[in-house]
PDB file of C-alpha atoms in Angstrom:
ATOM      1  CA  UNK H   1     130.532  86.839 137.286  1.00 38.00           C
ATOM      2  CA  UNK H   2     127.304  85.654 137.482  1.00 44.00           C
ATOM      3  CA  UNK H   3     126.391  84.503 133.311  1.00 52.00           C
ATOM      4  CA  UNK H   4     123.700  86.277 131.582  1.00 60.00           C
ATOM      5  CA  UNK H   5     120.704  83.691 131.260  1.00 79.00           C
ATOM      6  CA  UNK H   6     119.904  81.788 128.024  1.00 93.00           C
ATOM      7  CA  UNK H   7     117.205  80.006 126.189  1.00 96.00           C
ATOM      8  CA  UNK H   8     118.249  76.121 125.219  1.00 97.00           C
ATOM      9  CA  UNK H   9     116.318  74.225 122.500  1.00 97.00           C
ATOM     10  CA  UNK H  10     114.632  70.503 123.339  1.00 97.00           C
ATOM     11  CA  UNK H  11     113.967  68.228 120.527  1.00 97.00           C
ATOM     12  CA  UNK H  12     110.321  67.040 119.833  1.00 97.00           C
ATOM     13  CA  UNK H  13     110.109  65.122 116.944  1.00 96.00           C
ATOM     14  CA  UNK H  14     114.581  64.254 115.434  1.00 94.00           C
ATOM     15  CA  UNK H  15     115.099  64.095 112.152  1.00 91.00           C
ATOM     16  CA  UNK H  16     118.344  63.827 109.880  1.00 89.00           C
ATOM     17  CA  UNK H  17     120.159  66.442 108.567  1.00 86.00           C
ATOM     18  CA  UNK H  18     117.802  68.134 105.307  1.00 87.00           C
ATOM     19  CA  UNK H  19     114.886  67.685 105.980  1.00 91.00           C
ATOM     20  CA  UNK H  20     112.271  70.894 107.284  1.00 93.00           C
ATOM     21  CA  UNK H  21     113.193  72.177 110.819  1.00 96.00           C
ATOM     22  CA  UNK H  22     110.257  73.927 112.794  1.00 98.00           C
ATOM     23  CA  UNK H  23     110.847  76.190 115.663  1.00 98.00           C
ATOM     24  CA  UNK H  24     108.101  75.925 118.405  1.00 98.00           C
ATOM     25  CA  UNK H  25     107.799  78.846 120.740  1.00 98.00           C
ATOM     26  CA  UNK H  26     105.547  78.315 124.168  1.00 96.00           C
ATOM     27  CA  UNK H  27     103.045  80.270 125.474  1.00 92.00           C
ATOM     28  CA  UNK H  28     103.209  82.756 128.122  1.00 86.00           C
ATOM     29  CA  UNK H  29     104.286  80.448 131.291  1.00 82.00           C
ATOM     30  CA  UNK H  30     105.234  77.426 129.363  1.00 89.00           C
ATOM     31  CA  UNK H  31     107.957  75.208 127.962  1.00 93.00           C
ATOM     32  CA  UNK H  32     108.335  72.681 125.930  1.00 96.00           C
ATOM     33  CA  UNK H  33     106.368  70.085 127.465  1.00 95.00           C
ATOM     34  CA  UNK H  34     103.365  72.253 126.322  1.00 94.00           C
ATOM     35  CA  UNK H  35     104.316  70.382 123.229  1.00 97.00           C
ATOM     36  CA  UNK H  36     104.872  67.136 124.045  1.00 95.00           C
ATOM     37  CA  UNK H  37     101.545  65.990 121.839  1.00 96.00           C
ATOM     38  CA  UNK H  38     104.198  66.697 119.135  1.00 97.00           C
ATOM     39  CA  UNK H  39     106.307  63.740 120.219  1.00 95.00           C
ATOM     40  CA  UNK H  40     103.135  60.691 119.120  1.00 94.00           C
ATOM     41  CA  UNK H  41     103.361  62.221 115.960  1.00 94.00           C
ATOM     42  CA  UNK H  42     105.715  60.323 112.999  1.00 88.00           C
ATOM     43  CA  UNK H  43     109.181  61.189 112.979  1.00 79.00           C
ATOM     44  CA  UNK H  44     111.489  62.127 109.966  1.00 77.00           C
ATOM     45  CA  UNK H  45     109.992  64.582 107.953  1.00 86.00           C
ATOM     46  CA  UNK H  46     110.956  67.413 109.915  1.00 94.00           C
ATOM     47  CA  UNK H  47     112.640  68.290 112.636  1.00 96.00           C
ATOM     48  CA  UNK H  48     111.054  69.698 115.391  1.00 97.00           C
ATOM     49  CA  UNK H  49     112.408  71.744 118.540  1.00 98.00           C
ATOM     50  CA  UNK H  50     110.768  73.998 121.427  1.00 98.00           C
ATOM     51  CA  UNK H  51     111.837  76.891 123.387  1.00 98.00           C
ATOM     52  CA  UNK H  52     113.037  75.675 126.640  1.00 97.00           C
ATOM     53  CA  UNK H  53     113.776  79.190 129.059  1.00 95.00           C
ATOM     54  CA  UNK H  54     115.078  79.687 132.188  1.00 93.00           C
ATOM     55  CA  UNK H  55     112.337  79.205 134.811  1.00 89.00           C
ATOM     56  CA  UNK H  56     110.463  76.962 133.169  1.00 88.00           C
ATOM     57  CA  UNK H  57     109.965  72.711 133.522  1.00 89.00           C
ATOM     58  CA  UNK H  58     113.105  71.811 134.824  1.00 88.00           C
ATOM     59  CA  UNK H  59     115.104  74.975 135.074  1.00 90.00           C
ATOM     60  CA  UNK H  60     112.826  76.594 137.797  1.00 85.00           C
ATOM     61  CA  UNK H  61     115.153  78.178 139.985  1.00 86.00           C
ATOM     62  CA  UNK H  62     116.659  79.892 137.169  1.00 90.00           C
ATOM     63  CA  UNK H  63     115.296  83.360 137.085  1.00 91.00           C
ATOM     64  CA  UNK H  64     113.280  83.617 134.214  1.00 92.00           C
ATOM     65  CA  UNK H  65     113.146  86.700 131.679  1.00 94.00           C
ATOM     66  CA  UNK H  66     111.046  89.528 132.592  1.00 93.00           C
ATOM     67  CA  UNK H  67     111.641  91.635 129.375  1.00 95.00           C
ATOM     68  CA  UNK H  68     110.857  90.729 125.850  1.00 96.00           C
ATOM     69  CA  UNK H  69     114.590  92.372 124.470  1.00 96.00           C
ATOM     70  CA  UNK H  70     116.355  89.860 126.367  1.00 96.00           C
ATOM     71  CA  UNK H  71     114.667  86.920 125.647  1.00 97.00           C
ATOM     72  CA  UNK H  72     114.152  87.566 122.239  1.00 97.00           C
ATOM     73  CA  UNK H  73     117.969  88.583 122.018  1.00 97.00           C
ATOM     74  CA  UNK H  74     118.485  84.954 123.531  1.00 97.00           C
ATOM     75  CA  UNK H  75     115.806  83.130 121.632  1.00 98.00           C
ATOM     76  CA  UNK H  76     116.921  84.365 118.476  1.00 98.00           C
ATOM     77  CA  UNK H  77     120.672  83.386 118.911  1.00 97.00           C
ATOM     78  CA  UNK H  78     119.629  79.602 120.130  1.00 97.00           C
ATOM     79  CA  UNK H  79     117.652  79.246 116.694  1.00 98.00           C
ATOM     80  CA  UNK H  80     120.209  80.920 114.400  1.00 97.00           C
ATOM     81  CA  UNK H  81     122.620  78.030 116.245  1.00 96.00           C
ATOM     82  CA  UNK H  82     120.458  75.778 115.106  1.00 96.00           C
ATOM     83  CA  UNK H  83     120.052  76.807 111.737  1.00 96.00           C
ATOM     84  CA  UNK H  84     123.983  76.739 110.817  1.00 94.00           C
ATOM     85  CA  UNK H  85     123.985  73.334 111.861  1.00 92.00           C
ATOM     86  CA  UNK H  86     121.615  72.299 109.267  1.00 90.00           C
ATOM     87  CA  UNK H  87     122.514  74.824 106.888  1.00 86.00           C
ATOM     88  CA  UNK H  88     120.354  73.136 103.650  1.00 85.00           C
ATOM     89  CA  UNK H  89     116.898  72.948 105.541  1.00 90.00           C
ATOM     90  CA  UNK H  90     114.310  75.288 104.964  1.00 94.00           C
ATOM     91  CA  UNK H  91     112.673  76.353 108.473  1.00 97.00           C
ATOM     92  CA  UNK H  92     109.365  77.627 110.133  1.00 98.00           C
ATOM     93  CA  UNK H  93     108.407  79.023 113.317  1.00 98.00           C
ATOM     94  CA  UNK H  94     105.276  78.699 114.771  1.00 98.00           C
ATOM     95  CA  UNK H  95     104.669  81.151 118.506  1.00 98.00           C
ATOM     96  CA  UNK H  96     101.661  80.227 120.906  1.00 98.00           C
ATOM     97  CA  UNK H  97      99.894  83.103 122.183  1.00 95.00           C
ATOM     98  CA  UNK H  98     102.701  85.050 123.588  1.00 94.00           C
ATOM     99  CA  UNK H  99     104.993  82.965 122.409  1.00 97.00           C
ATOM    100  CA  UNK H 100     104.394  84.609 118.886  1.00 98.00           C
ATOM    101  CA  UNK H 101     105.093  88.023 119.856  1.00 97.00           C
ATOM    102  CA  UNK H 102     108.242  86.765 121.059  1.00 97.00           C
ATOM    103  CA  UNK H 103     109.219  84.686 117.789  1.00 98.00           C
ATOM    104  CA  UNK H 104     108.619  87.767 116.045  1.00 98.00           C
ATOM    105  CA  UNK H 105     110.779  90.041 118.382  1.00 97.00           C
ATOM    106  CA  UNK H 106     113.235  87.665 117.728  1.00 98.00           C
ATOM    107  CA  UNK H 107     113.095  86.651 113.994  1.00 98.00           C
ATOM    108  CA  UNK H 108     113.575  90.263 113.690  1.00 97.00           C
ATOM    109  CA  UNK H 109     116.809  90.279 115.650  1.00 97.00           C
ATOM    110  CA  UNK H 110     118.375  87.376 112.867  1.00 96.00           C
ATOM    111  CA  UNK H 111     119.372  87.698 108.965  1.00 94.00           C
ATOM    112  CA  UNK H 112     117.727  83.932 107.851  1.00 95.00           C
ATOM    113  CA  UNK H 113     113.795  84.158 107.140  1.00 96.00           C
ATOM    114  CA  UNK H 114     111.940  81.885 108.062  1.00 97.00           C
ATOM    115  CA  UNK H 115     109.609  80.302 105.234  1.00 96.00           C
ATOM    116  CA  UNK H 116     106.911  80.901 107.209  1.00 97.00           C
ATOM    117  CA  UNK H 117     106.166  81.870 110.340  1.00 98.00           C
ATOM    118  CA  UNK H 118     102.595  81.163 112.356  1.00 98.00           C
ATOM    119  CA  UNK H 119     101.369  83.134 114.989  1.00 98.00           C
ATOM    120  CA  UNK H 120      98.989  80.740 116.972  1.00 98.00           C
ATOM    121  CA  UNK H 121      95.908  81.803 119.151  1.00 97.00           C
ATOM    122  CA  UNK H 122      97.970  85.626 119.506  1.00 97.00           C
ATOM    123  CA  UNK H 123      97.364  88.776 119.569  1.00 96.00           C
ATOM    124  CA  UNK H 124      99.321  91.249 117.398  1.00 97.00           C
ATOM    125  CA  UNK H 125     102.072  93.348 119.297  1.00 97.00           C
ATOM    126  CA  UNK H 126      99.791  96.603 119.135  1.00 97.00           C
ATOM    127  CA  UNK H 127      96.449  94.476 120.934  1.00 96.00           C
ATOM    128  CA  UNK H 128      98.160  93.297 123.760  1.00 94.00           C
ATOM    129  CA  UNK H 129      97.137  93.792 126.984  1.00 85.00           C
ATOM    130  CA  UNK H 130      99.106  95.273 130.131  1.00 80.00           C
ATOM    131  CA  UNK H 131      97.952  92.836 133.388  1.00 73.00           C
ATOM    132  CA  UNK H 132      99.993  95.626 135.861  1.00 68.00           C
ATOM    133  CA  UNK H 133     101.093  93.810 138.789  1.00 78.00           C
ATOM    134  CA  UNK H 134      98.856  91.347 139.385  1.00 75.00           C
ATOM    135  CA  UNK H 135      98.859  88.857 142.460  1.00 76.00           C
ATOM    136  CA  UNK H 136      98.455  85.299 142.575  1.00 76.00           C
ATOM    137  CA  UNK H 137      94.530  84.875 142.819  1.00 77.00           C
ATOM    138  CA  UNK H 138      94.907  87.693 139.483  1.00 78.00           C
ATOM    139  CA  UNK H 139      97.338  84.722 137.763  1.00 76.00           C
ATOM    140  CA  UNK H 140      95.203  81.812 138.962  1.00 76.00           C
ATOM    141  CA  UNK H 141      91.801  83.643 137.265  1.00 77.00           C
ATOM    142  CA  UNK H 142      93.549  84.210 134.013  1.00 72.00           C
ATOM    143  CA  UNK H 143      94.825  80.365 133.645  1.00 71.00           C
ATOM    144  CA  UNK H 144      91.210  79.837 134.227  1.00 72.00           C
ATOM    145  CA  UNK H 145      89.863  81.937 131.376  1.00 69.00           C
ATOM    146  CA  UNK H 146      92.484  80.884 128.849  1.00 63.00           C
ATOM    147  CA  UNK H 147      92.134  77.062 130.205  1.00 60.00           C
ATOM    148  CA  UNK H 148      94.033  73.560 129.776  1.00 55.00           C
ATOM    149  CA  UNK H 149      94.434  74.068 133.476  1.00 62.00           C
ATOM    150  CA  UNK H 150      92.294  71.504 135.816  1.00 59.00           C
ATOM    151  CA  UNK H 151      91.040  73.537 138.185  1.00 59.00           C
ATOM    152  CA  UNK H 152      92.535  71.591 141.095  1.00 64.00           C
ATOM    153  CA  UNK H 153      96.220  72.244 140.041  1.00 65.00           C
ATOM    154  CA  UNK H 154      95.891  75.894 140.083  1.00 60.00           C
ATOM    155  CA  UNK H 155      94.245  75.619 143.031  1.00 66.00           C
ATOM    156  CA  UNK H 156      97.568  74.300 144.720  1.00 66.00           C
ATOM    157  CA  UNK H 157      99.551  75.523 146.732  1.00 68.00           C
ATOM    158  CA  UNK H 158     102.855  73.726 145.791  1.00 70.00           C
ATOM    159  CA  UNK H 159     101.726  74.658 141.928  1.00 68.00           C
ATOM    160  CA  UNK H 160     101.405  78.341 142.547  1.00 68.00           C
ATOM    161  CA  UNK H 161     104.560  78.822 144.204  1.00 70.00           C
ATOM    162  CA  UNK H 162     106.418  77.285 141.525  1.00 71.00           C
ATOM    163  CA  UNK H 163     104.634  78.042 138.654  1.00 72.00           C
ATOM    164  CA  UNK H 164     103.398  81.447 139.128  1.00 79.00           C
ATOM    165  CA  UNK H 165     106.854  83.351 139.266  1.00 79.00           C
ATOM    166  CA  UNK H 166     107.210  82.378 135.736  1.00 78.00           C
ATOM    167  CA  UNK H 167     103.864  83.103 134.594  1.00 80.00           C
ATOM    168  CA  UNK H 168     104.034  86.857 136.255  1.00 85.00           C
ATOM    169  CA  UNK H 169     107.695  87.279 135.111  1.00 88.00           C
ATOM    170  CA  UNK H 170     105.929  86.418 131.079  1.00 86.00           C
ATOM    171  CA  UNK H 171     103.140  88.776 131.599  1.00 89.00           C
ATOM    172  CA  UNK H 172     105.974  91.497 131.994  1.00 91.00           C
ATOM    173  CA  UNK H 173     107.224  90.368 128.630  1.00 93.00           C
ATOM    174  CA  UNK H 174     103.699  91.021 127.547  1.00 93.00           C
ATOM    175  CA  UNK H 175     104.483  94.188 128.816  1.00 93.00           C
ATOM    176  CA  UNK H 176     107.243  95.017 127.244  1.00 95.00           C
ATOM    177  CA  UNK H 177     106.359  93.840 124.091  1.00 95.00           C
ATOM    178  CA  UNK H 178     103.538  95.507 123.267  1.00 95.00           C
ATOM    179  CA  UNK H 179     104.601  98.089 119.671  1.00 94.00           C
ATOM    180  CA  UNK H 180     101.905 100.124 118.244  1.00 93.00           C
ATOM    181  CA  UNK H 181     103.857 100.552 115.427  1.00 91.00           C
ATOM    182  CA  UNK H 182     105.330  97.344 113.178  1.00 89.00           C
ATOM    183  CA  UNK H 183     108.788  98.034 112.555  1.00 88.00           C
ATOM    184  CA  UNK H 184     110.617  96.677 111.735  1.00 91.00           C
ATOM    185  CA  UNK H 185     108.261  94.576 109.450  1.00 94.00           C
ATOM    186  CA  UNK H 186     108.722  90.749 109.707  1.00 97.00           C
ATOM    187  CA  UNK H 187     109.951  89.764 105.446  1.00 94.00           C
ATOM    188  CA  UNK H 188     108.316  86.040 106.085  1.00 97.00           C
ATOM    189  CA  UNK H 189     104.447  84.874 105.109  1.00 97.00           C
ATOM    190  CA  UNK H 190     102.646  84.707 108.405  1.00 98.00           C
ATOM    191  CA  UNK H 191      99.873  82.090 109.477  1.00 98.00           C
ATOM    192  CA  UNK H 192      97.706  83.514 111.119  1.00 98.00           C
ATOM    193  CA  UNK H 193      95.928  80.541 112.980  1.00 98.00           C
ATOM    194  CA  UNK H 194      93.467  80.134 115.701  1.00 98.00           C
ATOM    195  CA  UNK H 195      91.148  77.934 117.755  1.00 97.00           C
ATOM    196  CA  UNK H 196      87.401  77.611 116.106  1.00 95.00           C
ATOM    197  CA  UNK H 197      86.644  77.654 120.223  1.00 94.00           C
ATOM    198  CA  UNK H 198      89.332  79.900 121.352  1.00 93.00           C
ATOM    199  CA  UNK H 199      87.181  82.720 123.550  1.00 91.00           C
ATOM    200  CA  UNK H 200      90.380  84.364 123.665  1.00 90.00           C
ATOM    201  CA  UNK H 201      91.206  85.819 120.752  1.00 94.00           C
ATOM    202  CA  UNK H 202      88.896  86.654 117.676  1.00 94.00           C
ATOM    203  CA  UNK H 203      89.478  86.061 114.536  1.00 95.00           C
ATOM    204  CA  UNK H 204      89.135  89.943 113.374  1.00 96.00           C
ATOM    205  CA  UNK H 205      92.080  90.349 116.250  1.00 96.00           C
ATOM    206  CA  UNK H 206      94.327  87.831 114.865  1.00 97.00           C
ATOM    207  CA  UNK H 207      93.703  88.964 111.486  1.00 96.00           C
ATOM    208  CA  UNK H 208      95.372  92.312 112.204  1.00 97.00           C
ATOM    209  CA  UNK H 209      98.676  90.058 112.215  1.00 98.00           C
ATOM    210  CA  UNK H 210      98.830  91.276 108.658  1.00 97.00           C
ATOM    211  CA  UNK H 211      99.905  94.595 109.595  1.00 97.00           C
ATOM    212  CA  UNK H 212     103.213  93.204 110.855  1.00 97.00           C
ATOM    213  CA  UNK H 213     104.916  91.696 108.001  1.00 97.00           C
ATOM    214  CA  UNK H 214     105.455  92.087 104.435  1.00 95.00           C
ATOM    215  CA  UNK H 215     105.204  88.512 103.544  1.00 95.00           C
ATOM    216  CA  UNK H 216     101.510  88.462 102.869  1.00 96.00           C
ATOM    217  CA  UNK H 217      99.200  86.593 105.475  1.00 97.00           C
ATOM    218  CA  UNK H 218      97.008  83.388 105.055  1.00 96.00           C
ATOM    219  CA  UNK H 219      94.153  82.280 107.709  1.00 96.00           C
ATOM    220  CA  UNK H 220      93.683  79.243 108.742  1.00 96.00           C
ATOM    221  CA  UNK H 221      91.267  77.614 111.798  1.00 97.00           C
ATOM    222  CA  UNK H 222      91.851  74.659 113.587  1.00 98.00           C
ATOM    223  CA  UNK H 223      89.647  72.749 115.403  1.00 97.00           C
ATOM    224  CA  UNK H 224      89.984  73.087 119.977  1.00 95.00           C
ATOM    225  CA  UNK H 225      89.864  76.646 122.305  1.00 94.00           C
ATOM    226  CA  UNK H 226      93.064  78.449 122.905  1.00 93.00           C
ATOM    227  CA  UNK H 227      95.492  75.738 123.734  1.00 93.00           C
ATOM    228  CA  UNK H 228      94.728  74.183 120.092  1.00 97.00           C
ATOM    229  CA  UNK H 229      98.891  73.706 119.286  1.00 97.00           C
ATOM    230  CA  UNK H 230      98.941  70.890 121.498  1.00 96.00           C
ATOM    231  CA  UNK H 231      95.270  69.032 121.007  1.00 96.00           C
ATOM    232  CA  UNK H 232      95.389  69.557 116.704  1.00 97.00           C
ATOM    233  CA  UNK H 233      99.012  69.062 116.871  1.00 97.00           C
ATOM    234  CA  UNK H 234      98.839  67.055 113.701  1.00 96.00           C
ATOM    235  CA  UNK H 235      96.685  69.838 111.576  1.00 97.00           C
ATOM    236  CA  UNK H 236      99.220  72.418 113.139  1.00 97.00           C
ATOM    237  CA  UNK H 237     102.516  70.492 111.848  1.00 96.00           C
ATOM    238  CA  UNK H 238     100.716  68.760 108.639  1.00 95.00           C
ATOM    239  CA  UNK H 239     100.066  72.838 107.857  1.00 96.00           C
ATOM    240  CA  UNK H 240     103.563  74.160 108.727  1.00 96.00           C
ATOM    241  CA  UNK H 241     104.912  71.232 106.224  1.00 94.00           C
ATOM    242  CA  UNK H 242     102.250  72.230 103.519  1.00 93.00           C
ATOM    243  CA  UNK H 243     103.497  75.977 103.640  1.00 92.00           C
ATOM    244  CA  UNK H 244     107.403  74.406 103.862  1.00 92.00           C
ATOM    245  CA  UNK H 245     107.402  72.401 101.107  1.00 85.00           C
ATOM    246  CA  UNK H 246     105.462  75.240  98.539  1.00 74.00           C
ATOM    247  CA  UNK H 247     106.444  78.879  99.542  1.00 51.00           C
ATOM    248  CA  UNK H 248     109.141  80.004  97.851  1.00 51.00           C
TER     249      UNK H 248
END
């Protein structure tokens, strides 16, 4: 019998039980490696884990998810298991770009409510574009637009063969994640995080996340472009920890 794919969690910053827990959900086509800069942050005050989905990094040979419902259900199961193992620890969730939409879908499937959820460099569900059936060249042009990947790597055929199938599947996830109405609504506060130099997500677009929670929103601008969760890791973590400590 073929088993259903499931996500796993990779620890970036280990910490003992009882300290706050932070879950990171990567952007389209990415895995925990996109948050490798977090590994260099001081350890001990917060336990940080990142979602690793099939078709990413060390799981490249596995079939990736291409539907948000199945992916979100697996993310929700993985997060709930980790939370159960640390029952006294408050937790936060940060989703980067498409990862924020996946995280929202996971959270509405969970009984646990985070202290705070950060939608980082992310369009809310009702503003998600439909990329149709993109060619490899279309996907490469999309990656060039978002930045973060050297051009010589993008044009490498071996890179394309390994990376683009996962990205194509994530664009199918994005198409399936578009929602016109915020039902059900999140119950937690949302930090709307934007990169000060991000050409892909405007402040006004990101602000529309306010419609997707009953918990209220706050806004934070970080130095950097679309990939500020990696380039401004220390500031992003500090923002999450501050909300973990001050939000009832």
